[in-house]
Amino acid sequence: MCFQYSLQNECDGNPQEENICHYTGEDASCEESEAAYVSSKHNTTNCGTVILGFAHEVPICNVSAAVMTVFQSNKGIYYDGLVTRAAESSESQANTLLEQTRDISKLNSSQVEQLVSQLENLLSGPTVSLALGNISINIVSNLLGATPETLAASSNRIIGIVDTVGLKLVLEETTETLLSPAVALSVKATDGSNFQETVFSISDPSNVQVRGDTRLRRSVGTDSSTPQGSIRLPPSLTQDLTSEQQQLASRVQFNFYQKSTVFQDRSLGERKLNSGILGASVANLSITGLQDDVIIHLRNTQPVPDLSRQPVTSRLQATILTFITYIGCGISAIFLSITLLTYLAFGKLRKDIPSKLLIQLCLALLLLNLVFLVDAWLALYPEAVGLCISTAWFLHYFLLVSFTWMGLEAVHMYLALVKVFNSYISRYMLKFSLVGWGVPMIVVIIVIAVDKNNYGLVSYGKFRDGTTDTFCWLKNDIAFYVAVVAYFCVIFLFNFAMFIVVLVQLCRIKRQNPQNMQHRSTLQDVRSVSGITILLGLTWGFAFFAWGPLNLPFMYLFAIFNSLQGFFIFVFHCVVKENVRRQWRTYLCCGRMRLPENSEWSRTATQKTAKKQSVTNLTSFQSSASSQSNNSSNSSSFLVSDSSEQLNGIGSPFDDTAIAADENHSSDVILNEINRQYRNQQAP
């Protein structure tokens, strides 16, 4: 706030000329020194009006001392007049205009034009104080909230106001930055004859950095997210200017507009800018013939970790989704660990191929959840750039690994239930493991080899209050859509197609064997289908529908089902399965709940004999299965390996599941059908 006093001297003449002088000294008679300026209008007949301004309000009795200090320094000025309180200060008038723009929707085009004219008059002086400049920037920020139609007639003048503030702003420090919700202005003092490299970067209008050489750094806010934009001015910028121009190049200013309201281009049609507007000016000079490039960087302001990359603008909704996601991932990590321990501890549970695939998928999901939970914590340390890049890389890798093993689950179902094989597939699990862990590794290595900065700290929410959340993830949009979205789409489409094929196949089996399906209820079928849905990761498909008005509901579905995927796997593949519960009761329970060790499989002692006989029985079964396939246009054959595969523990799924042929009817529907068909073929 600047407080002004009017000093008037009477005369009979008329003003003939107008001059301006400035006073920046101290008031020796006041207890606190006050910086002041004087603007005088005088003429050759020795009369005029002088305006004396102070940075803080002082008693009127102390103003005389400041007046005398100014006038005594110039013997050509004689003053013998009155000291009175001047009219309302420029800052007070600007504050009045600021209040008028609080609700910009109430102003029409003509009212906006009038308001802009008043603000231009306030800025017409030789300098602009920090207080007046800050108020002016906030007025412009409020004006940007109006519709483009309302601002159409005043858009160039509004841009000019920001430029004027930058040109006339009083610099109390080397760099001054004025911030507002939608506009940021930084002004840095420079030496045109010895220009230093200058970098301006902005993450949002409340987070600005202006850097000169390594010894100079001006930061407003914290550098906690990837810049929306930046400009680098090379040290050779003023090299080819004339000496007069170099003297004028005493400051460089940077403007950033969060909203594009005053930057309308009809040629864009329905398209809209998806970034902020960034500009720079060196004392309003026109500089051409640059020897070094001026580097300008702008980033899409709509980053989010879903397919549309559309942010949740409500802080409340974002907070709820965040809690759901982290709590769900924590729960999944716990139950995935229990599932892994169960299948690894009890050898009888991991004898078949589906169980071995399940172990790999659980391991991938567990690692994905753990890295995800750590990621947000590591994002709190933006200075650890390498750590953030590494975390984002591992998060990307384990996400792709999880997708890949979901796809391999579908591949196995296709080979086991649809495709007819008359020969074995050697090293079945080894090949699956190379694909499941190797292909994602190739993808992420390519991404980081192209540019390590494809990974890093990104903002995944832009809220109405101007704040953001950060996360270590893929920064490059092209890398995201190619190495995540496209990769997922291929796997999801195949898994969905395989899901339909499995449902069709099971319906045919029901029609062909109605006597074997009478004991199954609809609830059991729904439970089996739900288990397949979770196993194939079809719930990730909710991301395809998170658009427009359906964005928020499907984001909730996406967050709930996918963060709890590990928990659902535990339910459908541990709690529901009878043979898993038997293992728990046999080895983990006590008292009445405990089962005798030999009660699970009555044929445990003859397993080796069963395995030896299985090779002989396979031939007749495969012939029968192939005949059935030709007659009914479907097949239910299985993968067969030779004796060497069995020695390596990678036997056919058929051989392994034959031991558990007495699987409970409430167990996995696919394995039950495999076992039933085998028993039917072996029945006399």
XYZ file of C-alpha atoms in Angstrom:
684
model
C 0.000 0.000 0.000
C 1.318 3.473 -0.871
C 0.068 6.470 1.161
C 0.147 9.812 -0.632
C 0.108 13.435 0.433
C -0.586 16.439 -1.765
C 1.697 19.473 -1.572
C 0.136 22.505 -3.233
C 1.609 25.953 -3.997
C -0.552 28.693 -5.419
C 0.388 30.824 -8.422
C -1.212 32.915 -11.057
C 0.316 31.277 -14.082
C -0.785 28.249 -16.090
C 1.292 25.081 -16.266
C 3.489 25.076 -19.332
C 5.341 21.780 -18.989
C 5.262 18.595 -16.963
C 8.236 16.889 -15.353
C 8.639 13.921 -13.061
C 11.182 13.453 -10.285
C 11.712 10.610 -7.815
C 12.788 10.467 -4.205
C 14.026 7.231 -2.686
C 15.790 8.599 0.388
C 14.893 8.406 4.058
C 12.728 10.531 6.315
C 15.215 11.625 8.952
C 12.541 12.982 11.288
C 10.572 9.715 11.533
C 11.399 6.904 13.894
C 11.355 4.478 10.951
C 12.901 5.355 7.619
C 10.338 5.477 4.859
C 11.106 5.133 1.156
C 9.169 7.717 -0.784
C 8.728 9.047 -4.252
C 7.645 12.431 -5.476
C 5.956 13.184 -8.738
C 5.690 16.879 -9.478
C 3.787 18.903 -11.956
C 5.314 22.353 -12.171
C 5.792 25.109 -14.711
C 8.054 27.997 -15.518
C 6.024 30.333 -13.280
C 7.018 28.272 -10.226
C 3.662 26.683 -9.402
C 2.324 23.147 -9.411
C 1.176 20.092 -7.431
C 3.512 17.541 -5.893
C 2.461 13.996 -4.915
C 4.621 12.411 -2.217
C 4.114 8.673 -1.649
C 5.239 6.437 1.239
C 5.452 2.646 1.434
C 3.776 2.796 4.868
C 1.372 5.243 6.456
C 3.109 8.003 8.438
C 1.702 10.903 10.478
C 1.070 13.997 8.385
C 3.223 16.057 10.738
C 6.241 13.997 9.712
C 5.706 14.530 5.999
C 7.209 18.035 6.074
C 10.649 16.666 6.892
C 10.539 14.403 3.845
C 9.330 17.307 1.700
C 12.133 19.568 2.834
C 14.686 16.806 2.237
C 13.558 16.531 -1.363
C 13.303 20.250 -2.064
C 16.500 21.273 -0.327
C 18.402 18.952 -2.617
C 17.274 21.096 -5.562
C 17.949 24.779 -5.109
C 15.800 25.573 -8.105
C 12.660 24.596 -6.202
C 11.040 26.798 -3.571
C 8.065 25.502 -1.580
C 5.873 27.423 0.818
C 2.511 25.723 0.637
C 0.145 23.395 2.492
C 0.539 19.662 3.169
C -2.746 17.755 2.834
C -3.781 14.109 2.478
C -3.900 13.180 -1.214
C -6.677 11.378 -2.993
C -7.042 7.603 -2.656
C -3.803 5.776 -3.499
C -3.323 3.678 -6.619
C -3.187 0.504 -4.539
C -6.487 1.357 -2.861
C -8.114 1.965 -6.205
C -6.631 -1.280 -7.534
C -8.017 -3.169 -4.550
C -11.444 -1.778 -5.370
C -11.106 -3.130 -8.901
C -9.951 -6.465 -7.497
C -13.102 -6.744 -5.413
C -15.197 -6.046 -8.510
C -13.626 -9.045 -10.259
C -14.177 -11.511 -7.413
C -17.313 -12.752 -9.168
C -16.391 -12.255 -12.799
C -19.604 -13.881 -14.001
C -21.502 -10.731 -12.992
C -19.539 -8.514 -15.400
C -20.443 -8.052 -19.050
C -18.133 -7.085 -21.901
C -18.574 -3.311 -21.524
C -17.996 -3.459 -17.769
C -14.805 -5.432 -18.334
C -13.593 -2.826 -20.835
C -14.260 -0.044 -18.354
C -12.440 -1.921 -15.594
C -9.440 -2.552 -17.875
C -9.300 1.164 -18.731
C -9.234 2.079 -15.043
C -6.427 -0.387 -14.397
C -4.436 0.955 -17.335
C -4.716 4.464 -15.851
C -3.408 3.221 -12.529
C -0.385 1.725 -14.296
C 0.324 4.789 -16.417
C 2.977 6.127 -14.050
C 6.707 5.703 -14.604
C 6.994 2.797 -12.160
C 4.778 0.139 -10.643
C 5.249 -0.830 -7.016
C 5.282 -4.467 -5.954
C 1.968 -4.011 -4.161
C 0.256 -2.457 -7.185
C 1.831 -5.014 -9.512
C 0.667 -7.919 -7.368
C -2.903 -6.581 -7.229
C -2.898 -6.014 -10.998
C -1.763 -9.589 -11.677
C -4.538 -10.939 -9.450
C -7.090 -8.759 -11.273
C -5.945 -10.250 -14.583
C -6.142 -13.731 -13.032
C -9.754 -13.103 -12.050
C -10.573 -11.726 -15.492
C -9.328 -14.953 -17.106
C -12.210 -16.731 -15.392
C -14.694 -14.981 -17.693
C -15.894 -16.441 -20.972
C -13.851 -15.803 -24.130
C -16.793 -13.840 -25.547
C -16.794 -11.471 -22.570
C -13.077 -10.796 -22.921
C -12.906 -10.737 -26.719
C -12.849 -6.939 -26.996
C -10.318 -6.519 -24.189
C -8.026 -9.529 -24.629
C -5.058 -7.649 -26.129
C -5.290 -4.907 -23.517
C -5.365 -7.494 -20.700
C -2.192 -9.082 -22.080
C -0.723 -5.576 -22.308
C -1.407 -4.966 -18.613
C 0.782 -7.926 -17.655
C 3.534 -6.688 -19.993
C 3.295 -3.181 -18.525
C 3.651 -4.485 -14.982
C 6.732 -6.423 -16.034
C 8.335 -3.394 -17.699
C 7.664 -0.930 -14.873
C 7.897 -3.147 -11.805
C 10.186 -1.835 -9.076
C 12.796 -4.517 -8.410
C 13.722 -4.649 -4.741
C 15.698 -7.835 -5.385
C 17.472 -9.275 -8.411
C 14.362 -11.268 -9.252
C 10.765 -10.505 -8.357
C 7.910 -12.934 -8.945
C 4.216 -12.096 -8.776
C 1.892 -15.070 -8.392
C -1.850 -15.580 -8.784
C -4.119 -18.593 -9.400
C -4.034 -18.207 -13.192
C -1.118 -15.872 -13.983
C 2.532 -15.781 -12.978
C 4.994 -12.986 -13.764
C 8.715 -13.090 -13.057
C 11.074 -10.163 -13.688
C 14.840 -10.541 -13.413
C 17.420 -7.779 -13.564
C 20.065 -8.390 -16.240
C 23.171 -6.837 -17.721
C 22.654 -6.429 -21.451
C 26.398 -6.157 -22.104
C 27.130 -9.359 -20.162
C 23.965 -11.418 -20.393
C 23.940 -14.646 -18.374
C 21.999 -17.780 -19.263
C 18.559 -17.537 -17.692
C 16.062 -20.366 -17.204
C 12.435 -19.919 -16.200
C 10.396 -22.972 -15.217
C 6.914 -23.333 -13.775
C 5.003 -26.311 -12.438
C 1.894 -24.262 -11.709
C 1.232 -20.565 -10.999
C 2.280 -21.101 -7.372
C 5.502 -22.961 -8.172
C 7.979 -20.849 -10.164
C 11.730 -20.953 -10.580
C 14.011 -18.426 -12.253
C 17.650 -19.431 -12.494
C 20.623 -17.525 -13.785
C 24.122 -18.917 -13.464
C 24.957 -21.598 -10.919
C 25.430 -18.974 -8.213
C 21.962 -17.514 -8.609
C 18.704 -19.257 -7.938
C 15.310 -17.750 -7.309
C 12.554 -20.166 -6.345
C 8.971 -19.551 -5.352
C 7.342 -22.717 -4.060
C 8.978 -26.127 -4.175
C 10.080 -27.977 -7.235
C 7.851 -30.970 -6.511
C 6.480 -31.768 -9.914
C 7.381 -31.801 -13.555
C 7.320 -28.290 -15.081
C 4.331 -27.361 -17.197
C 6.671 -25.149 -19.128
C 10.155 -23.698 -19.218
C 12.220 -21.240 -21.262
C 15.998 -21.159 -21.561
C 17.564 -17.932 -22.789
C 21.171 -18.471 -23.993
C 24.047 -16.220 -22.847
C 24.527 -15.027 -26.447
C 21.039 -13.513 -26.526
C 22.159 -9.855 -26.472
C 25.493 -10.356 -28.183
C 24.479 -8.798 -31.519
C 22.581 -5.863 -30.036
C 23.904 -2.320 -30.309
C 25.383 -0.692 -27.221
C 22.228 1.418 -26.824
C 20.038 -1.668 -27.022
C 22.243 -3.512 -24.539
C 21.758 -0.661 -22.084
C 18.007 -0.964 -22.527
C 18.164 -4.722 -21.938
C 18.252 -4.225 -18.178
C 15.547 -6.758 -17.350
C 13.962 -9.928 -18.689
C 10.408 -10.873 -17.866
C 8.543 -14.181 -18.099
C 4.754 -14.475 -18.327
C 2.733 -17.644 -17.737
C -1.026 -17.959 -18.255
C -2.725 -21.023 -16.821
C -5.891 -20.297 -18.829
C -6.132 -19.523 -22.528
C -9.170 -17.231 -22.277
C -7.433 -14.233 -23.864
C -5.601 -16.392 -26.425
C -8.348 -17.483 -28.784
C -7.716 -18.759 -32.300
C -10.776 -19.470 -34.421
C -8.694 -21.586 -36.777
C -8.494 -24.249 -34.051
C -12.202 -24.975 -34.427
C -13.348 -27.356 -31.689
C -9.787 -28.045 -30.567
C -8.466 -26.462 -27.394
C -5.052 -25.751 -25.962
C -3.964 -28.449 -23.536
C -1.077 -26.521 -22.016
C -0.387 -23.175 -20.404
C 0.779 -20.117 -22.363
C 4.366 -19.101 -21.780
C 6.140 -15.954 -22.944
C 9.374 -14.045 -22.428
C 10.522 -10.508 -23.186
C 13.868 -8.700 -22.869
C 12.949 -5.091 -22.080
C 10.387 -5.219 -24.895
C 13.177 -5.366 -27.491
C 12.941 -7.184 -30.817
C 15.927 -9.559 -31.061
C 16.719 -11.449 -34.269
C 19.587 -13.430 -35.735
C 20.234 -15.528 -32.634
C 23.377 -17.644 -32.599
C 22.019 -20.112 -30.031
C 18.550 -21.545 -29.690
C 15.967 -20.284 -27.243
C 14.598 -23.525 -25.824
C 10.899 -23.531 -24.954
C 9.215 -26.524 -23.330
C 5.489 -26.949 -22.753
C 3.759 -29.980 -21.272
C 0.220 -31.273 -21.438
C -1.472 -30.160 -18.232
C -3.781 -33.188 -18.086
C -1.681 -36.105 -16.809
C -3.281 -39.030 -14.918
C -2.589 -42.741 -14.579
C -5.594 -43.953 -16.591
C -6.108 -44.457 -20.295
C -7.678 -41.053 -20.862
C -5.177 -39.222 -18.639
C -8.042 -36.966 -17.504
C -7.538 -35.635 -13.970
C -9.984 -35.765 -11.101
C -10.551 -32.079 -10.399
C -12.298 -32.622 -7.056
C -9.906 -32.850 -4.133
C -12.492 -34.831 -2.121
C -13.025 -37.439 -4.852
C -9.291 -37.731 -5.440
C -8.699 -38.259 -1.715
C -11.346 -40.994 -1.537
C -9.928 -42.750 -4.603
C -6.440 -42.504 -3.150
C -7.514 -44.113 0.113
C -9.357 -46.881 -1.735
C -6.347 -47.566 -3.928
C -3.740 -47.677 -1.186
C -5.872 -49.637 1.259
C -6.848 -52.080 -1.493
C -3.234 -52.538 -2.602
C -2.158 -53.107 0.978
C -4.851 -55.759 1.479
C -3.954 -57.408 -1.826
C -0.268 -57.509 -0.926
C -1.079 -59.336 2.318
C -3.355 -61.936 0.733
C -1.111 -62.438 -2.288
C 1.663 -63.274 0.166
C -0.624 -65.800 1.896
C -1.569 -67.335 -1.454
C 2.078 -67.650 -2.484
C 3.077 -69.205 0.835
C 0.182 -71.669 0.611
C 1.038 -72.905 -2.871
C 4.781 -72.949 -2.224
C 4.507 -74.713 1.146
C 2.177 -77.506 0.031
C 3.688 -79.375 -2.889
C 0.446 -81.185 -3.721
C -1.174 -77.868 -4.640
C 1.361 -76.898 -7.298
C 1.533 -80.095 -9.300
C -0.579 -78.865 -12.217
C 0.237 -76.142 -14.738
C -2.622 -73.771 -13.705
C -1.235 -73.697 -10.167
C 2.256 -72.921 -11.440
C 0.856 -70.116 -13.585
C -1.062 -68.813 -10.582
C 2.136 -68.655 -8.528
C 3.850 -66.570 -11.211
C 0.883 -64.203 -11.488
C 0.670 -63.772 -7.710
C 4.387 -62.992 -7.533
C 4.086 -60.362 -10.283
C 1.049 -58.731 -8.642
C 2.701 -58.756 -5.221
C 5.782 -56.956 -6.555
C 3.552 -54.501 -8.434
C 1.587 -53.656 -5.291
C 4.702 -53.231 -3.167
C 6.373 -50.874 -5.654
C 3.128 -48.928 -6.030
C 2.820 -48.471 -2.270
C 6.411 -47.226 -2.028
C 6.130 -44.952 -5.079
C 4.081 -42.142 -3.531
C 6.393 -42.009 -0.528
C 9.481 -41.718 -2.734
C 7.777 -38.928 -4.713
C 8.089 -36.762 -1.583
C 11.819 -36.501 -2.330
C 11.959 -34.812 -5.747
C 15.646 -34.079 -5.384
C 16.356 -37.835 -5.641
C 15.820 -37.893 -9.392
C 17.595 -41.196 -9.975
C 15.573 -42.938 -7.278
C 12.319 -41.668 -8.798
C 13.330 -42.842 -12.283
C 14.247 -46.285 -10.910
C 10.953 -46.578 -9.042
C 8.952 -45.583 -12.125
C 10.924 -48.097 -14.201
C 10.198 -50.982 -11.812
C 6.542 -49.958 -11.518
C 6.236 -50.026 -15.301
C 8.038 -53.376 -15.504
C 5.945 -55.181 -12.902
C 2.758 -53.747 -14.373
C 3.650 -55.216 -17.770
C 4.712 -58.500 -16.140
C 1.315 -58.733 -14.444
C -0.472 -58.056 -17.725
C 1.675 -60.668 -19.469
C 0.972 -63.433 -16.961
C -2.753 -62.670 -17.207
C -2.374 -63.157 -20.950
C -0.480 -66.427 -20.435
C -3.328 -67.663 -18.254
C -5.582 -67.121 -21.255
C -3.086 -68.833 -23.574
C -3.040 -71.893 -21.320
C -6.828 -72.042 -21.258
C -6.863 -71.868 -25.036
C -4.321 -74.668 -25.380
C -5.986 -76.845 -22.747
C -9.634 -76.407 -23.726
C -9.691 -75.501 -27.414
C -6.541 -76.435 -29.298
C -5.959 -80.131 -30.116
C -2.353 -81.293 -29.707
C -1.217 -84.733 -30.776
C 2.374 -84.007 -29.694
C 3.873 -82.583 -26.568
C 5.198 -79.075 -25.901
C 8.655 -79.368 -24.427
C 9.685 -77.197 -21.478
C 6.206 -75.727 -21.233
C 6.647 -73.650 -18.048
C 10.161 -72.590 -19.010
C 8.889 -71.055 -22.234
C 6.015 -69.382 -20.431
C 8.423 -67.948 -17.857
C 10.700 -66.529 -20.540
C 7.727 -64.786 -22.124
C 6.162 -63.666 -18.833
C 9.299 -62.049 -17.431
C 11.351 -61.471 -20.563
C 9.027 -59.616 -22.935
C 8.182 -56.845 -20.422
C 11.896 -56.488 -19.699
C 12.585 -55.833 -23.382
C 9.846 -53.181 -23.510
C 11.020 -51.203 -20.479
C 14.667 -51.401 -21.562
C 13.726 -49.895 -24.914
C 11.749 -47.108 -23.223
C 14.578 -46.093 -20.908
C 17.206 -46.533 -23.625
C 15.386 -44.061 -25.872
C 15.349 -41.439 -23.117
C 15.809 -41.986 -19.401
C 13.674 -38.903 -18.817
C 10.680 -40.858 -20.103
C 10.438 -41.812 -16.437
C 10.258 -39.364 -13.574
C 8.037 -37.268 -11.358
C 4.632 -36.391 -12.808
C 1.467 -34.729 -11.551
C -1.490 -37.090 -11.587
C -4.123 -34.663 -10.334
C -4.887 -31.027 -11.053
C -7.420 -29.694 -8.600
C -9.588 -26.616 -8.582
C -7.621 -25.139 -5.705
C -4.480 -25.122 -7.854
C -2.747 -27.989 -6.015
C -1.408 -31.194 -7.523
C -0.299 -34.649 -6.424
C 2.893 -36.225 -7.682
C 3.939 -39.729 -8.597
C 6.971 -41.446 -10.110
C 5.718 -42.750 -13.435
C 5.993 -42.384 -17.208
C 6.288 -38.700 -18.134
C 6.259 -39.086 -21.908
C 2.759 -39.441 -23.371
C 3.956 -41.372 -26.416
C 5.790 -43.863 -24.220
C 2.711 -44.204 -22.010
C 0.299 -44.919 -24.859
C 2.660 -47.273 -26.702
C 4.337 -49.104 -23.818
C 1.330 -49.283 -21.488
C -1.990 -48.644 -23.214
C -1.266 -50.474 -26.476
C 0.410 -53.349 -24.609
C -2.571 -53.700 -22.291
C -5.110 -53.439 -25.113
C -3.558 -56.351 -27.013
C -3.581 -58.584 -23.928
C -7.024 -57.472 -22.792
C -8.635 -58.132 -26.171
C -7.096 -61.610 -26.332
C -8.139 -62.387 -22.742
C -11.662 -61.162 -23.375
C -11.920 -63.276 -26.526
C -10.608 -66.288 -24.606
C -13.141 -65.616 -21.854
C -15.968 -65.817 -24.385
C -14.504 -69.012 -25.874
C -14.297 -70.625 -22.441
C -17.920 -69.758 -21.677
C -19.051 -71.200 -25.005
C -16.976 -74.330 -24.423
C -18.425 -74.887 -20.971
C -21.970 -74.454 -22.266
C -21.293 -77.168 -24.865
C -19.868 -79.453 -22.198
C -23.008 -78.955 -20.129
C -25.252 -79.851 -23.047
C -23.196 -82.937 -23.905
C -22.908 -84.173 -20.330
C -26.074 -83.089 -18.527
C -25.834 -85.981 -16.041
C -22.506 -84.668 -14.749
C -23.699 -81.084 -14.333
C -26.942 -81.661 -12.439
C -25.253 -81.197 -9.088
C -23.872 -77.726 -9.982
C -25.900 -74.686 -8.981
C -26.067 -71.353 -10.775
C -24.195 -69.761 -7.875
C -21.319 -72.175 -8.367
C -21.170 -71.347 -12.053
C -21.173 -67.624 -11.307
C -18.393 -68.162 -8.793
C -16.311 -70.058 -11.321
C -16.850 -67.427 -14.017
C -15.934 -64.679 -11.536
C -12.733 -66.535 -10.719
C -11.809 -66.644 -14.407
C -12.622 -62.933 -14.764
C -10.256 -61.994 -11.948
C -7.558 -64.368 -13.172
C -7.609 -62.899 -16.692
C -7.615 -59.324 -15.379
C -10.790 -58.352 -17.201
C -11.609 -55.819 -14.474
C -8.802 -53.651 -15.857
C -11.151 -53.027 -18.759
C -13.044 -50.507 -16.621
C -10.397 -48.029 -17.782
C -11.941 -48.094 -21.275
C -15.173 -46.598 -19.920
C -13.645 -43.876 -17.697
C -14.601 -41.048 -20.062
C -16.913 -38.073 -19.934
C -19.839 -38.293 -17.493
C -19.007 -41.933 -16.694
C -15.451 -41.090 -15.723
C -15.930 -40.940 -11.958
C -18.141 -44.070 -11.500
C -15.804 -46.231 -13.558
C -12.761 -44.818 -11.803
C -14.287 -46.043 -8.550
C -14.924 -49.479 -10.082
C -11.414 -49.509 -11.513
C -9.848 -48.574 -8.177
C -11.883 -51.054 -6.121
C -11.609 -54.160 -8.304
C -8.014 -53.750 -9.445
C -6.536 -52.706 -6.125
C -8.271 -55.755 -4.579
C -7.360 -58.170 -7.397
C -4.903 -59.976 -5.126
C -7.548 -60.408 -2.450
C -10.039 -61.817 -4.972
C -7.409 -64.288 -6.217
C -6.973 -65.470 -2.634
C -10.722 -65.940 -2.249
C -11.326 -67.804 -5.521
C -8.146 -69.883 -5.557
C -7.597 -70.561 -1.864
C -10.709 -70.080 0.252
C -13.154 -71.569 -2.241
C -10.989 -74.524 -3.319
C -11.597 -77.631 -1.242
C -8.124 -79.121 -1.689
C -6.496 -75.914 -0.378
C -8.723 -75.916 2.671
C -7.816 -79.573 3.273
C -4.139 -78.682 3.282
C -4.758 -75.872 5.757
C -6.766 -78.155 8.046
C -4.208 -80.955 7.795
C -1.088 -78.929 8.572
C -2.208 -75.646 10.140
C -5.242 -76.470 12.302
C -5.516 -78.279 15.592
C -8.240 -79.998 17.584
C -11.448 -80.855 15.813
C -10.543 -78.765 12.773
C -7.409 -80.814 12.083
C -7.574 -83.577 9.461
C -5.395 -86.706 9.432
C -2.446 -86.367 7.097
C -3.564 -89.277 4.891
C -7.172 -88.194 4.505
C -6.838 -85.836 1.595
C -6.114 -88.279 -1.209
C -6.911 -91.901 -0.599
C -4.615 -92.844 -3.446
C -1.563 -90.985 -2.176
C 0.410 -94.189 -1.756
C -0.227 -95.157 -5.360
C 0.613 -91.842 -7.008
C 3.693 -93.212 -8.693
C 1.699 -96.087 -10.123
C -0.939 -93.667 -11.374
C 1.693 -91.577 -13.080
C 3.162 -94.597 -14.832
C -0.234 -95.711 -16.055
C -1.201 -92.222 -17.175
C 1.130 -92.249 -20.166
C -0.543 -95.388 -21.478
C -4.015 -94.053 -20.808
C -3.326 -90.777 -22.596
C -3.222 -92.366 -25.998
C -6.740 -93.751 -25.876
C -8.017 -90.577 -24.227
C -6.501 -88.272 -26.843
C -7.948 -90.385 -29.639
C -11.340 -90.226 -28.036
C -11.018 -86.500 -27.398
C -9.993 -85.898 -31.010
C -12.962 -87.909 -32.228
C -15.266 -85.932 -29.989
C -13.757 -82.724 -31.324
C -14.474 -83.710 -34.908
C -18.069 -84.645 -34.143
C -18.993 -81.662 -31.997
C -16.730 -78.942 -33.385
C -14.979 -78.536 -30.055
C -12.117 -80.122 -28.211
C -10.929 -80.691 -24.704
C -7.445 -82.049 -25.163
C -4.448 -81.369 -22.995
C -0.744 -80.693 -23.125
C 1.394 -83.795 -22.953
C 5.083 -83.956 -22.221
C 7.560 -86.759 -22.362
C 9.240 -88.450 -19.436
C 12.039 -85.918 -19.360
C 9.539 -83.136 -18.738
C 8.003 -85.086 -15.902
C 11.404 -85.554 -14.319
C 11.906 -81.802 -14.420
C 8.615 -81.239 -12.664
C 7.001 -79.695 -15.751
C 4.645 -82.481 -16.615
C 1.400 -82.090 -18.504
C -1.526 -80.480 -16.740
C -3.491 -83.629 -17.434
C -1.025 -85.877 -15.599
C -0.834 -83.591 -12.594
C -4.557 -83.107 -12.220
C -5.231 -86.822 -12.510
C -4.019 -87.221 -8.950
C -6.665 -84.795 -7.750
C -9.466 -86.254 -9.764
C -11.726 -86.271 -6.751
C -11.786 -82.459 -6.745
C -14.829 -81.064 -4.975
C -17.699 -79.882 -7.165
C -17.364 -76.340 -5.853
C -13.799 -76.071 -7.103
C -12.558 -74.490 -10.321
C -15.006 -75.368 -13.078
C -12.361 -75.771 -15.786
C -10.219 -78.215 -13.818
C -13.331 -80.135 -12.802
C -14.359 -80.567 -16.427
C -10.857 -81.744 -17.338
C -10.920 -84.297 -14.538
C -14.439 -85.472 -15.368
C -13.647 -86.044 -18.998
C -10.568 -88.030 -18.029
C -12.580 -90.203 -15.619
C -15.241 -90.762 -18.270
C -12.597 -91.920 -20.704
C -11.084 -94.307 -18.122
C -14.433 -95.754 -17.014
C -14.968 -99.382 -18.243
